[in-house]
Coordinates of C-alpha atoms and ligand atoms in Angstrom, one line a residue:
Chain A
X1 CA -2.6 -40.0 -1.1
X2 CA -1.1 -37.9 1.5
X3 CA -2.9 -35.1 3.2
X4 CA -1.5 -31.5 2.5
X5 CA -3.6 -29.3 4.4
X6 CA -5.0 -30.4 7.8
X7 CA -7.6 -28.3 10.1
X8 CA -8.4 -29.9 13.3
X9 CA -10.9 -28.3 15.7
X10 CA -10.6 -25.1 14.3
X11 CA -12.4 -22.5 16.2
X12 CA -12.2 -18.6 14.6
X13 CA -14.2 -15.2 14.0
X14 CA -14.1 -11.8 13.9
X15 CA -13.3 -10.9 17.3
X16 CA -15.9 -11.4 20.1
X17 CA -18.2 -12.8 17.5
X18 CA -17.6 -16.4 16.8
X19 CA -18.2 -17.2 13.5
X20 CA -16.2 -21.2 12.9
X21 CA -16.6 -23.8 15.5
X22 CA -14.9 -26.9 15.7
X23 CA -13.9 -27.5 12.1
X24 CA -12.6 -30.6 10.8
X25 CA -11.4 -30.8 7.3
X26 CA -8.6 -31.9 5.0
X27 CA -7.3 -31.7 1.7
X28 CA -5.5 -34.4 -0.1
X29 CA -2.4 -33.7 -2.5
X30 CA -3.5 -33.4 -6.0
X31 CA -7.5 -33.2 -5.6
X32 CA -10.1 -30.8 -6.2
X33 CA -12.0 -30.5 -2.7
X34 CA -15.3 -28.2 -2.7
X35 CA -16.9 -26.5 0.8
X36 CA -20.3 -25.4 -0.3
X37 CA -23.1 -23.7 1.7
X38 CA -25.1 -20.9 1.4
X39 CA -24.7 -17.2 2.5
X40 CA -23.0 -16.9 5.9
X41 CA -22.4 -20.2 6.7
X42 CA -19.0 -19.0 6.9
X43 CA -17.1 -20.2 3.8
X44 CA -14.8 -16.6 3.4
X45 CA -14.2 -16.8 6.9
X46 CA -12.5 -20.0 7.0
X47 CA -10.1 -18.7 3.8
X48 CA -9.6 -15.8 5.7
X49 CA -8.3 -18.0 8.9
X50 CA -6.3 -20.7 6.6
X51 CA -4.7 -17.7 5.3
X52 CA -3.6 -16.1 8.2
X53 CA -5.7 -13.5 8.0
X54 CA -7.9 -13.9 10.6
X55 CA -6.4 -15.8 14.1
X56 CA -7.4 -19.1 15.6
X57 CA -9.3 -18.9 18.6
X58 CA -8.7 -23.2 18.8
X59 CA -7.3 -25.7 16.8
X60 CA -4.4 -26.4 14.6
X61 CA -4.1 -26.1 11.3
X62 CA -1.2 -28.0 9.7
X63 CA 0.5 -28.1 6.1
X64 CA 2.7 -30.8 4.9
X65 CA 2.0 -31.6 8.8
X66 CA 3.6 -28.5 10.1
X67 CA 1.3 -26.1 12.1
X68 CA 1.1 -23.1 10.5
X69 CA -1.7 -21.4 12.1
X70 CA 0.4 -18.6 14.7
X71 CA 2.2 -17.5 11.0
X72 CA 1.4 -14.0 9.9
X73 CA -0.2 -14.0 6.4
X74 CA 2.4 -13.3 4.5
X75 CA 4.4 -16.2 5.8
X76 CA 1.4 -18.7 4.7
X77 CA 1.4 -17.6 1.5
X78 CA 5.3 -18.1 1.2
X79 CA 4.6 -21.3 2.3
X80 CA 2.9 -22.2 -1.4
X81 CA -1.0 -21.5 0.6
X82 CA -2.3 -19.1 -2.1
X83 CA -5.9 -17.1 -1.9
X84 CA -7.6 -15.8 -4.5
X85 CA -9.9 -13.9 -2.3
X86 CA -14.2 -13.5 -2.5
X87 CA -14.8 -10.3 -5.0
X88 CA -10.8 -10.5 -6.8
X89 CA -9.7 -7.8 -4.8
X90 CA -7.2 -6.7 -7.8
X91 CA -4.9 -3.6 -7.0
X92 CA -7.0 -1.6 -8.8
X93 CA -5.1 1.1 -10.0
X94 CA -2.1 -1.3 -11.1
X95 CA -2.2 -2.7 -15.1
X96 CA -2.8 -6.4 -15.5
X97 CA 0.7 -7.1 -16.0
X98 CA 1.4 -5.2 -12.8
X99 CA -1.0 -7.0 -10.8
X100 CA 0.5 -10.5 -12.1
X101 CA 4.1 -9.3 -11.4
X102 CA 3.1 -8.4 -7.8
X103 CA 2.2 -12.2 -7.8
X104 CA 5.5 -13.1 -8.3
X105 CA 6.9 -10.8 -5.4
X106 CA 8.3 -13.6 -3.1
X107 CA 11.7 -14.3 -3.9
X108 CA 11.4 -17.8 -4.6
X109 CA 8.9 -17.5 -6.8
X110 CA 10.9 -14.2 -8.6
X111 CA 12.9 -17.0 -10.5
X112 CA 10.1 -18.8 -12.8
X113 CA 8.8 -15.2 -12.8
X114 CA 9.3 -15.1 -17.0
X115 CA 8.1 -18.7 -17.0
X116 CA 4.6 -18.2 -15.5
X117 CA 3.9 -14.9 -17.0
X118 CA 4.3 -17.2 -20.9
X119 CA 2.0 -19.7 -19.2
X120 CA -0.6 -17.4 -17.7
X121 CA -1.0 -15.0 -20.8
X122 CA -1.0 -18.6 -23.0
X123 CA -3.7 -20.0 -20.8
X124 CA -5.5 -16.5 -20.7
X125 CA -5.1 -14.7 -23.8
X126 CA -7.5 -12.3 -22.6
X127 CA -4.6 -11.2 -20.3
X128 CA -2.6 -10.8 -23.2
X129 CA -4.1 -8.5 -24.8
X130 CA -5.2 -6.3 -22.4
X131 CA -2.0 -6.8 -20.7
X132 CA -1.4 -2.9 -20.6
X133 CA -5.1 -1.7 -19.5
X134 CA -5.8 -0.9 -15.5
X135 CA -7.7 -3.6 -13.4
X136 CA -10.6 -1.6 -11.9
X137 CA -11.9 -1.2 -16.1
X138 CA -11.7 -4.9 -16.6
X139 CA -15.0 -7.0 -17.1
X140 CA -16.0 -9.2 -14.2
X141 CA -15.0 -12.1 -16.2
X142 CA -11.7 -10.5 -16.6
X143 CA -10.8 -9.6 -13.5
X144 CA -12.0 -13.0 -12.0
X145 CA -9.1 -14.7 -14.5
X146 CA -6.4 -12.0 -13.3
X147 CA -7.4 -12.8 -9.8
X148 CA -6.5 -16.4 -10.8
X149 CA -3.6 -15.7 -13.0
X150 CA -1.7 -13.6 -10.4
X151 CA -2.5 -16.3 -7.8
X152 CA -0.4 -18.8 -10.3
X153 CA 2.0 -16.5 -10.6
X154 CA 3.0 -17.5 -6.5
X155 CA 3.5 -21.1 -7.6
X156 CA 1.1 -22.3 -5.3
X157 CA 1.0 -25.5 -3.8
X158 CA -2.4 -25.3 -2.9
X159 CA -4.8 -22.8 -4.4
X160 CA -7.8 -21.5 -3.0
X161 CA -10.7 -19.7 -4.6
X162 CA -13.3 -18.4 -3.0
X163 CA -16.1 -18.2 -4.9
X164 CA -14.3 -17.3 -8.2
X165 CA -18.6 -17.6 -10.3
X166 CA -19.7 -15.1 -8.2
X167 CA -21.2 -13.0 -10.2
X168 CA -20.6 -14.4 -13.4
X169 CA -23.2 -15.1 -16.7
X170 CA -23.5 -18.3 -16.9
X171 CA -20.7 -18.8 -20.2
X172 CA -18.3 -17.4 -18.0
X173 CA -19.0 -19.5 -14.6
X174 CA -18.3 -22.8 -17.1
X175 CA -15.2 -21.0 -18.4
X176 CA -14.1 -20.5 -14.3
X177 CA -15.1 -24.3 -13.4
X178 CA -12.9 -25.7 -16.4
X179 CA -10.0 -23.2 -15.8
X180 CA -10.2 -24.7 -12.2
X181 CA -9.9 -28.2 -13.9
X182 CA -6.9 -27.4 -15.9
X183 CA -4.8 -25.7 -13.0
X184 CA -5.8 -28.9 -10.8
X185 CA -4.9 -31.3 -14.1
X186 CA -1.6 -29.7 -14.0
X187 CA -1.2 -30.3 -10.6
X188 CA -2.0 -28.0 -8.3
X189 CA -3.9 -28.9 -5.4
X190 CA -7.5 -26.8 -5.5
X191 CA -9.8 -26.1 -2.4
X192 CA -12.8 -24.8 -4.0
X193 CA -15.4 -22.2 -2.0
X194 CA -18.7 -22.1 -3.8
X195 CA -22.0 -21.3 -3.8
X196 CA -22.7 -22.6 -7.2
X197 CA -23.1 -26.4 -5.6
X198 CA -24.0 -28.6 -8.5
X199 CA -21.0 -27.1 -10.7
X200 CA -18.4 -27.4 -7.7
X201 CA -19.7 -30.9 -6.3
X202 CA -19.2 -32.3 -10.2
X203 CA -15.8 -31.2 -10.5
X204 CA -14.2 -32.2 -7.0
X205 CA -13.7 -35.3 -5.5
X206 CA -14.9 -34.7 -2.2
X207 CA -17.0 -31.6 -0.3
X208 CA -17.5 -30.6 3.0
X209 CA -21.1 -29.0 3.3
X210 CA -20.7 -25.5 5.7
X211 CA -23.6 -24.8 7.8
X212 CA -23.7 -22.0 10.3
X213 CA -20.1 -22.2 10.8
X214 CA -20.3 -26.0 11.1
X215 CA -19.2 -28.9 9.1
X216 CA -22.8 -29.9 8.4
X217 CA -21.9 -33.2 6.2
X218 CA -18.9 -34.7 3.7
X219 CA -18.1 -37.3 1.5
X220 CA -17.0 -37.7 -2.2
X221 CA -19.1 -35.6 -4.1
X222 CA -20.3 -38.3 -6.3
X223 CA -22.5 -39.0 -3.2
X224 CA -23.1 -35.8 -2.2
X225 CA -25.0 -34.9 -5.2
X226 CA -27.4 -37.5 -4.7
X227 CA -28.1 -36.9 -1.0
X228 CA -31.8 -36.0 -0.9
X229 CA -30.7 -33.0 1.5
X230 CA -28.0 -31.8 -0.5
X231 CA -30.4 -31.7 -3.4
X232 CA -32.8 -30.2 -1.7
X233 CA -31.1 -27.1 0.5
X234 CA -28.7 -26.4 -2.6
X235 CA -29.8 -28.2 -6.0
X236 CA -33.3 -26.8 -5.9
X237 CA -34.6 -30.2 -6.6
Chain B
X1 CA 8.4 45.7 -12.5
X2 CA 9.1 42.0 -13.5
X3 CA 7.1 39.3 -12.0
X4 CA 9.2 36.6 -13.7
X5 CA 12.0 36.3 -10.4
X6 CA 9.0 36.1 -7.8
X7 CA 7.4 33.4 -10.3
X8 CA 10.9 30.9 -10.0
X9 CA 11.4 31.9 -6.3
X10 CA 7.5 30.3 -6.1
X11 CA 8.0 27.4 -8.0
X12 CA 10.8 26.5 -6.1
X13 CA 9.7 26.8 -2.8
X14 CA 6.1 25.5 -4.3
X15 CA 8.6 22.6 -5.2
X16 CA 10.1 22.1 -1.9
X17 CA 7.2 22.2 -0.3
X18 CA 5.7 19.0 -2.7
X19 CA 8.4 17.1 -1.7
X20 CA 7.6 17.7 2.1
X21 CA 4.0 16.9 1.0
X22 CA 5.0 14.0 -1.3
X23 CA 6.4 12.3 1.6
X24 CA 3.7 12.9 4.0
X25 CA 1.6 11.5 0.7
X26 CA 3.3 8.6 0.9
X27 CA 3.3 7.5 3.8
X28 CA -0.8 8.4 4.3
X29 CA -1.2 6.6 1.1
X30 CA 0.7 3.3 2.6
X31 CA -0.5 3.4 5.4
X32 CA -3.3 5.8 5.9
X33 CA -2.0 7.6 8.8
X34 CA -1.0 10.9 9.2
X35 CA 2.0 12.0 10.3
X36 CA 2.2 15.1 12.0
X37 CA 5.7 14.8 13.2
X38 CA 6.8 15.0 9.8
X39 CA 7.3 18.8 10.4
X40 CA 9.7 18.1 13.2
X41 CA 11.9 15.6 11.6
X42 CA 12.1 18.3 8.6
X43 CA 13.5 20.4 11.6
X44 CA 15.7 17.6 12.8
X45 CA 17.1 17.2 9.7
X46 CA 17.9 20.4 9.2
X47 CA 19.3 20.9 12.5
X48 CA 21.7 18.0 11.8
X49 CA 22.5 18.8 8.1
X50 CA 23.4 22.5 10.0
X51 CA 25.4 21.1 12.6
X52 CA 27.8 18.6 10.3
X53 CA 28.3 21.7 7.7
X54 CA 29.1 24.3 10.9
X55 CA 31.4 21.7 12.2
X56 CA 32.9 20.9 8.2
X57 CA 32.2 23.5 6.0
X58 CA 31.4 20.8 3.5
X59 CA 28.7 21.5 0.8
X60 CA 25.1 21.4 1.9
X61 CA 24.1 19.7 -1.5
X62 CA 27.3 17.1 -0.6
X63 CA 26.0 16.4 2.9
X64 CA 23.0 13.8 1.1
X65 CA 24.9 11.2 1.3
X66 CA 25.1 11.4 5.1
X67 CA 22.4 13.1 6.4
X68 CA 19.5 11.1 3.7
X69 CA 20.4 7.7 4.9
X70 CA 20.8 8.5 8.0
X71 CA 17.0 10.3 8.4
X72 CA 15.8 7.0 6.2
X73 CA 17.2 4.9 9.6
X74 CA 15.4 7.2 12.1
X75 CA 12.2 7.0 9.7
X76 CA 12.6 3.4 9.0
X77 CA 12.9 3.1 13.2
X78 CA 10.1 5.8 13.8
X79 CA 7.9 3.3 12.3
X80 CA 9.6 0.0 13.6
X81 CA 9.9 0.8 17.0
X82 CA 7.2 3.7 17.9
X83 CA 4.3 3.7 15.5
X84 CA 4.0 -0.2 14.9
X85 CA 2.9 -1.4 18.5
X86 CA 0.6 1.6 18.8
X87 CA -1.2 0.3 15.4
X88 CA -1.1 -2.9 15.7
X89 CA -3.3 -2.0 18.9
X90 CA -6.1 0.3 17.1
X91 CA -9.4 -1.3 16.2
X92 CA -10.0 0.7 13.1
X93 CA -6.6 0.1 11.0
X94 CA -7.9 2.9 8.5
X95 CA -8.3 5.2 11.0
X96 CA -5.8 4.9 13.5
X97 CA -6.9 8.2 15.9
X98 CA -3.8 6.7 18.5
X99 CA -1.3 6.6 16.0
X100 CA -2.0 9.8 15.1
X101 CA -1.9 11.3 18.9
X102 CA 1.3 9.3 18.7
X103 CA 3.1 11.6 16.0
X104 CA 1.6 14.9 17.3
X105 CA 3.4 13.7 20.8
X106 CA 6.4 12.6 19.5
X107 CA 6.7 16.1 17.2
X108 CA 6.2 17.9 20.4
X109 CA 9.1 15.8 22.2
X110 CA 11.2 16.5 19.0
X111 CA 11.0 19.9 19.2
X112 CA 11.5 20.8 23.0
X113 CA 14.8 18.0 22.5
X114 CA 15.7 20.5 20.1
X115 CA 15.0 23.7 22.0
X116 CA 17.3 22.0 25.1
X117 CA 20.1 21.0 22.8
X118 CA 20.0 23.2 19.8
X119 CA 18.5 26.4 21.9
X120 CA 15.9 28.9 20.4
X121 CA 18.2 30.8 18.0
X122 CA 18.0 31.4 14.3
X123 CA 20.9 30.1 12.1
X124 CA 21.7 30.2 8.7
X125 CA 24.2 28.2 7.0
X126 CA 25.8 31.0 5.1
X127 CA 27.7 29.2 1.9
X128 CA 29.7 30.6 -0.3
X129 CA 26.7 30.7 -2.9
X130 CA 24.4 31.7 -0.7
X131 CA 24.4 35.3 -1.2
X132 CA 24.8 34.4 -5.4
X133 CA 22.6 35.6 -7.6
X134 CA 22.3 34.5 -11.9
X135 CA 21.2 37.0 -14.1
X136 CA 19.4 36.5 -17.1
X137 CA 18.2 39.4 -19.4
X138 CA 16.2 41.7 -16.7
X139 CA 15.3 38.8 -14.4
X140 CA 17.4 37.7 -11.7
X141 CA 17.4 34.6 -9.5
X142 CA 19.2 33.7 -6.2
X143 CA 21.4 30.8 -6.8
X144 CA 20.6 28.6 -3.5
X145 CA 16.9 28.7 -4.8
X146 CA 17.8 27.9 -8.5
X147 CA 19.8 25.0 -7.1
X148 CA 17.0 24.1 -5.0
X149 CA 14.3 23.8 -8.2
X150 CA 16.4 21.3 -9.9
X151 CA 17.6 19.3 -7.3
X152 CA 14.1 18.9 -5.8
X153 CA 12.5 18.4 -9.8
X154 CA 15.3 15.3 -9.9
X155 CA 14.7 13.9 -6.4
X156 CA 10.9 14.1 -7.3
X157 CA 11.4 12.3 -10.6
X158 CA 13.6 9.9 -9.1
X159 CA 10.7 9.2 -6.5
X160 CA 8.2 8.5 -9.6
X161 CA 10.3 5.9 -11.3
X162 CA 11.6 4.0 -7.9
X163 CA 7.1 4.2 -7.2
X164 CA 6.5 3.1 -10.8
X165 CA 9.6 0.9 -11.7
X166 CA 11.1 -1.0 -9.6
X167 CA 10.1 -4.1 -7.0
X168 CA 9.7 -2.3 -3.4
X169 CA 8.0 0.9 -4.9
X170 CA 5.3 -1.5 -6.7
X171 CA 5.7 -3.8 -3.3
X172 CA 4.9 -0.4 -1.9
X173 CA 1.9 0.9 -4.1
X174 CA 0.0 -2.3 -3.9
X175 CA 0.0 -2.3 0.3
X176 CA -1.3 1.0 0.3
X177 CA -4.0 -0.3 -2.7
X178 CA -4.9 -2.8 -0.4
X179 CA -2.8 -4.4 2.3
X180 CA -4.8 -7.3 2.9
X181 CA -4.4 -8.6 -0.5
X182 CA -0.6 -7.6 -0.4
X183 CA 0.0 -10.1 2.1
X184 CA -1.8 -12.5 0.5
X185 CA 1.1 -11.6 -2.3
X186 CA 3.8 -12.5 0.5
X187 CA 4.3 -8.6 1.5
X188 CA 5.2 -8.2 4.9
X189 CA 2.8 -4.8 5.5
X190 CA 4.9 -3.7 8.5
X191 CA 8.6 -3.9 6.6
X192 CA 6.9 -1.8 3.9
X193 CA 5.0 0.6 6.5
X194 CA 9.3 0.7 7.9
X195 CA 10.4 1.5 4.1
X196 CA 7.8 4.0 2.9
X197 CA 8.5 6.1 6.3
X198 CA 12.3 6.1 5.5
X199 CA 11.4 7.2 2.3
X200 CA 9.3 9.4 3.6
X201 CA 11.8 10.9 6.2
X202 CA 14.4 10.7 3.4
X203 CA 12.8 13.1 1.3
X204 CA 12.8 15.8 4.0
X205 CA 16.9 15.0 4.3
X206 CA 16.8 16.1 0.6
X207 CA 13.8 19.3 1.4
X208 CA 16.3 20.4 4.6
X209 CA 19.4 20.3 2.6
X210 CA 18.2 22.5 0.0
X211 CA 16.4 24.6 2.5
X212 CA 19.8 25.1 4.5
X213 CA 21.8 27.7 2.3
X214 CA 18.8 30.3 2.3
X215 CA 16.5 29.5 5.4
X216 CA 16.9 30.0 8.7
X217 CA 17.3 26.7 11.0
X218 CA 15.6 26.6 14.2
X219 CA 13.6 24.6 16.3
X220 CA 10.2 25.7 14.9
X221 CA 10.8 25.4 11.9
X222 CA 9.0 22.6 10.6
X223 CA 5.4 23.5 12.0
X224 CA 5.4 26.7 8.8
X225 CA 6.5 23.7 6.1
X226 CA 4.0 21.1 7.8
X227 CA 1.0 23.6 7.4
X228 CA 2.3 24.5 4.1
X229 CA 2.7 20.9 3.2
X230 CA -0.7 19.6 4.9
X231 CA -2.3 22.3 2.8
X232 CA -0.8 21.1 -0.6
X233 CA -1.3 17.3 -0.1
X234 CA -5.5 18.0 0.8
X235 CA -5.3 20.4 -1.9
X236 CA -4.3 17.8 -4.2
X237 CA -5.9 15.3 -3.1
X238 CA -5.1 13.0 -0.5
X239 CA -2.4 10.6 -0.8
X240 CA -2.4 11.5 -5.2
X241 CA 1.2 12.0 -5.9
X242 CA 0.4 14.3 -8.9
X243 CA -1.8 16.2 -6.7
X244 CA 1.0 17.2 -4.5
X245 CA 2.6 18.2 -7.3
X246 CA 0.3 20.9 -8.7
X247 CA -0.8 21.6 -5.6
X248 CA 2.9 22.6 -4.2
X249 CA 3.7 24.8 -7.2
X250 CA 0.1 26.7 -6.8
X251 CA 1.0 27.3 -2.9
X252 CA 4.3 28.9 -3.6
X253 CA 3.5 30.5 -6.7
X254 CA 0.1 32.3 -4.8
X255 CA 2.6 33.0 -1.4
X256 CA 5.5 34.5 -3.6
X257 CA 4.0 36.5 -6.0
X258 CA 1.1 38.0 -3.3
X259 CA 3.9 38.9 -1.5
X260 CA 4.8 41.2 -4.5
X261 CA 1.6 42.9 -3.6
X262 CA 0.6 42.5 0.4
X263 CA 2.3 41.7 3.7
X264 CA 3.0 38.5 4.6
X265 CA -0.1 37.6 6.9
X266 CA -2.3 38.8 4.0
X267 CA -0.9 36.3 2.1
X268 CA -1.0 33.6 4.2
X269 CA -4.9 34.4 5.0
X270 CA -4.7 34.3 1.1
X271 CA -3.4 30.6 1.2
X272 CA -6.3 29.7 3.3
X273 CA -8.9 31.4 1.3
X274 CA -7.7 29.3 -2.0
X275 CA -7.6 25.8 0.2
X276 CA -10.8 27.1 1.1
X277 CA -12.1 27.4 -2.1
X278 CA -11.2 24.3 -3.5
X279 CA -11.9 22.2 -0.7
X280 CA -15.8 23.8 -1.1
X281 CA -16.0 22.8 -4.8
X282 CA -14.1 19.6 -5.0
X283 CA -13.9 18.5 -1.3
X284 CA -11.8 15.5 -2.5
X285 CA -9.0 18.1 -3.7
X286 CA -7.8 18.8 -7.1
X287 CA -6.7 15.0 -7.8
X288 CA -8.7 13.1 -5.5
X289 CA -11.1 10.6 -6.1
X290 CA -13.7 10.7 -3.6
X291 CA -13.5 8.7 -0.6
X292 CA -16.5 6.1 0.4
Ligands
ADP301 N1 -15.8 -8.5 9.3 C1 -16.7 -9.2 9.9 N2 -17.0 -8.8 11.2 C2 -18.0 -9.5 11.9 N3 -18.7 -10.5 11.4 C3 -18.4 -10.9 10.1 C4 -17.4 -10.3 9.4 N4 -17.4 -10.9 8.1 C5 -18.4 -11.8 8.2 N5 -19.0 -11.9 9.4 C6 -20.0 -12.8 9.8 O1 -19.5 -14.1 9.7 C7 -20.5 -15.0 9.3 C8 -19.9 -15.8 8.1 O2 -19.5 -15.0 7.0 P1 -18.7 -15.4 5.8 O3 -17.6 -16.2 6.2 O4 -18.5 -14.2 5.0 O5 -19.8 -16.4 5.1 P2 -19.8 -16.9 3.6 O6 -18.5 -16.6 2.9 O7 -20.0 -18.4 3.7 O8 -20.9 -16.2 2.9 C9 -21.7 -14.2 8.9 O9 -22.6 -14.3 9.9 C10 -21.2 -12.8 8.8 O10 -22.1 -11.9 9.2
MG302 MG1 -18.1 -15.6 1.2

């Protein structure tokens, strides 16, 4: 397995506050990898800074071992680095089928933009049908699947959610987590965000546990869930 | 007497002042600043469009296809080279107060360049139609205003579809939904910041080429059409394209028809009173949703 996305003493925030420090973390090509923690341990902020979105203040962070973190944001996501950011953040007076076009705005993606659009509205038929309706009157569980499906729409070679259950009743989180499976079975590379730990650790192959902006613990997450602190911060056990 | 002339004389000035408006719309709705140089490159447009026809004689309505892509460049550079280092310095990117300073600056710089090269006189570009007026029935209409209506109605139509239908205007709509996520979409905010201000800048080409057969050109001119056109787009509702709209046509319709009735400052003070008005009742204007 060969590593995709690297982050290597990654220091970042907002500003003079400092929110990341020293981060170490990769993601293998083809897995499912999960960064849990709880509120404010600094999970969006670490999207937001592998997206470009939000500058390194130390570090590297490298994909397909080329540093990418000086890029603007729209150059990482041409890169195949895809968000699908905390709260959807639709464009919320476009339609559904506006919103996934928009995904396919790059002009390298333009091409298979016919192609994804069958395979999105096949996958989601939810889409589908309510292909013609604004975004803002979508349910949550709706707008959580365009958020994905207009992410897919960039081709990305990794995909990031951050926390797409948030939210969510309890039939739609599962419906999110195996969505997440499929994309990743088809072979996109998934980093996961979640707060929902016992869901993300038992459908990733590894997780880095965030704590105050610090990589607190990690390991495959077969052994994660059975760490007495893992169970006890996050499992409730 | 008819009212019916002063009526189409409204609506098309109430039209040429929505697409003054419209541009300022869109670029506040990109971008969310406010351009308040937008009067003075109305001016410099004109001032241009005046000079080619004085030196050709060739058709104002003719001259688009120099003088609109030619004020989309010095809109598209406005944004490039002035306005994008100032706001890429401001803290608050939703309220950039220097970028704003910036435009008031740069109108006044516009206007005293114009003053030095252009000097303080009135001109008209006196065309062969200018003087033309159709009659129909008992109503008559001046032929440069006519014109005017329809060619501003298409430009304004043309807007909406090139917004609704095609790649750049949706690239366009969805920066100025949210820019963040745009860029998470691959959008380069700044080259569509550069494109909506060309647009922008383009539309007052089209506004000072209509204007130019039956308005008087000189270096003030744009501060009357950028007071008229401020008042229409908050009347509307800021940055709502269909606001701009109903908002223009009530503006020209109220100034063209009290005029029927009252002097000229009357009417202004008139303007004022229905802005007023509306902005007590529905401080978000006619079309606005309310900001949080
Ligand atoms: N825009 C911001 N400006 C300043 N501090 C912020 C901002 N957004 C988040 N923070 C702070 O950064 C820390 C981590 O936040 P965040 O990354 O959102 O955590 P998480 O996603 O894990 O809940 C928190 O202490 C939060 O208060
Ligand atoms: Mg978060």
């Amino acid at each position: 397995m060969s590593k995709l996305l690297e982050i290597e003493g990654v220091c970042s925030g907002y500003g003079d506050v400092k929110v990341l420090h020293d981060i170490n973390l990769y993601v293998e090509e083809g897995e499912i990898l999960s960064v849990v923690g709880a509120n404010g341990a600094g999970k969006t902020t670490l999207m937001r800074t592998i997206s470009g979105q939000l500058p390194t203040t130390a570090g590297e962070i490298r994909f397909m071992g080329e540093a990418v973190n000086h890029l603007p944001a729209y150059k990482i996501a041409e890169r195949g680095i895809i968000q699908v950011p905390e709260g959807r953040r639709l464009f919320p007076y476009m339609t559904v089928h506006e919103n996934l076009l928009i995904g396919s705005t790059m002009k390298h993606v333009r091409a298979s933009r016919e192609k994804n659009l069958q395979y999105i509205y096949q996958l989601l038929p939810r889409l589908k049908e309510r292909e013609r309706q604004v975004a803002s009157t979508l349910s949550g569980g709706e707008q959580q699947m365009l958020a994905i499906g207009r992410a897919l729409m960039e081709n990305p070679r990794i995909l990031m959610l951050d926390e797409p259950s948030l939210g969510l009743s309890p039939l739609l989180v599962s419906t999110v987590f195996e969505l997440v499976q499929t994309i990743a079975k088809a072979g996109t590379t998934v980093l996961l965000v979640e707060q929902n730990v016992k869901q993300a650790l038992k459908i990733s192959s590894r997780a880095y546990v965030l704590e105050n902006g610090v990589v607190a613990m990690n390991g495959p997450s077969s052994e994660l869930i059975d760490n007495p602190y893992v169970k006890k911060a996050f499992l409730g056990l | 007497m008819s009212l019916m002339p002063s009526i189409i004389n409204g609506a098309s000035m109430g039209a040429i002042y929505r697409l003054i408006a419209m541009g300022l719309t869109l670029i506040f709705g990109t971008m969310r600043v406010t351009n308040f140089a937008h009067g003075a490159m109305l001016m410099l447009s004109m001032i241009t469009a005046y000079s080619v026809w004085a030196a050709t004689g060739i058709n104002p309505y003719l001259l688009i296809v120099i003088i609109g892509p030619l004020m989309f460049f010095v809109g598209y550079a406005t944004q490039l080279f002035l306005i994008r280092p100032v706001l890429k310095a401001e803290s608050d990117k939703n309220d950039p107060i220097g970028v704003l300073l910036l435009t008031a600056g740069f109108s006044i710089v516009l206007e005293n360049l114009a003053l030095m090269i252009f000097g303080a006189d009135y001109r008209m570009a006196q065309t062969d139609f200018s003087n033309t007026v159709f009659t129909f029935g008992r109503t008559s209409l001046s032929a440069p205003r006519l014109y005017g209506l329809i060619i501003t109605l298409v430009v304004s139509a043309l807007l909406w579809a090139f917004l609704q239908c095609t790649e750049p205007g949706r690239q366009l709509r969805a920066t100025g939904q949210d820019r963040n996520t745009a860029a998470l979409m691959g959008i380069n905010s700044e080259q569509t910041f550069a494109v909506a201000f060309g647009i922008s800048t383009a539309l007052l080409a089209v506004a000072g080429l209509v204007l130019l057969p039956f308005y008087y050109v000189t270096p003030s001119v744009g501060n009357v059409f950028q007071t008229r056109a401020f008042i229409v787009v908050v009347l509307g509702g800021l940055g709502s394209v269909p606001g701009a709209l109903v908002g223009g046509i009530i503006i020209g319709l109220i100034e063209t028809v009290a005029a029927q009735f009252m002097t000229a400052s009357v009417t202004s003070v008139l303007i004022y009173l229905v802005f007023l008005i509306v902005l007590f009742v529905k401080p978000s204007g006619l079309f606005g949703t309310p900001f949080h």
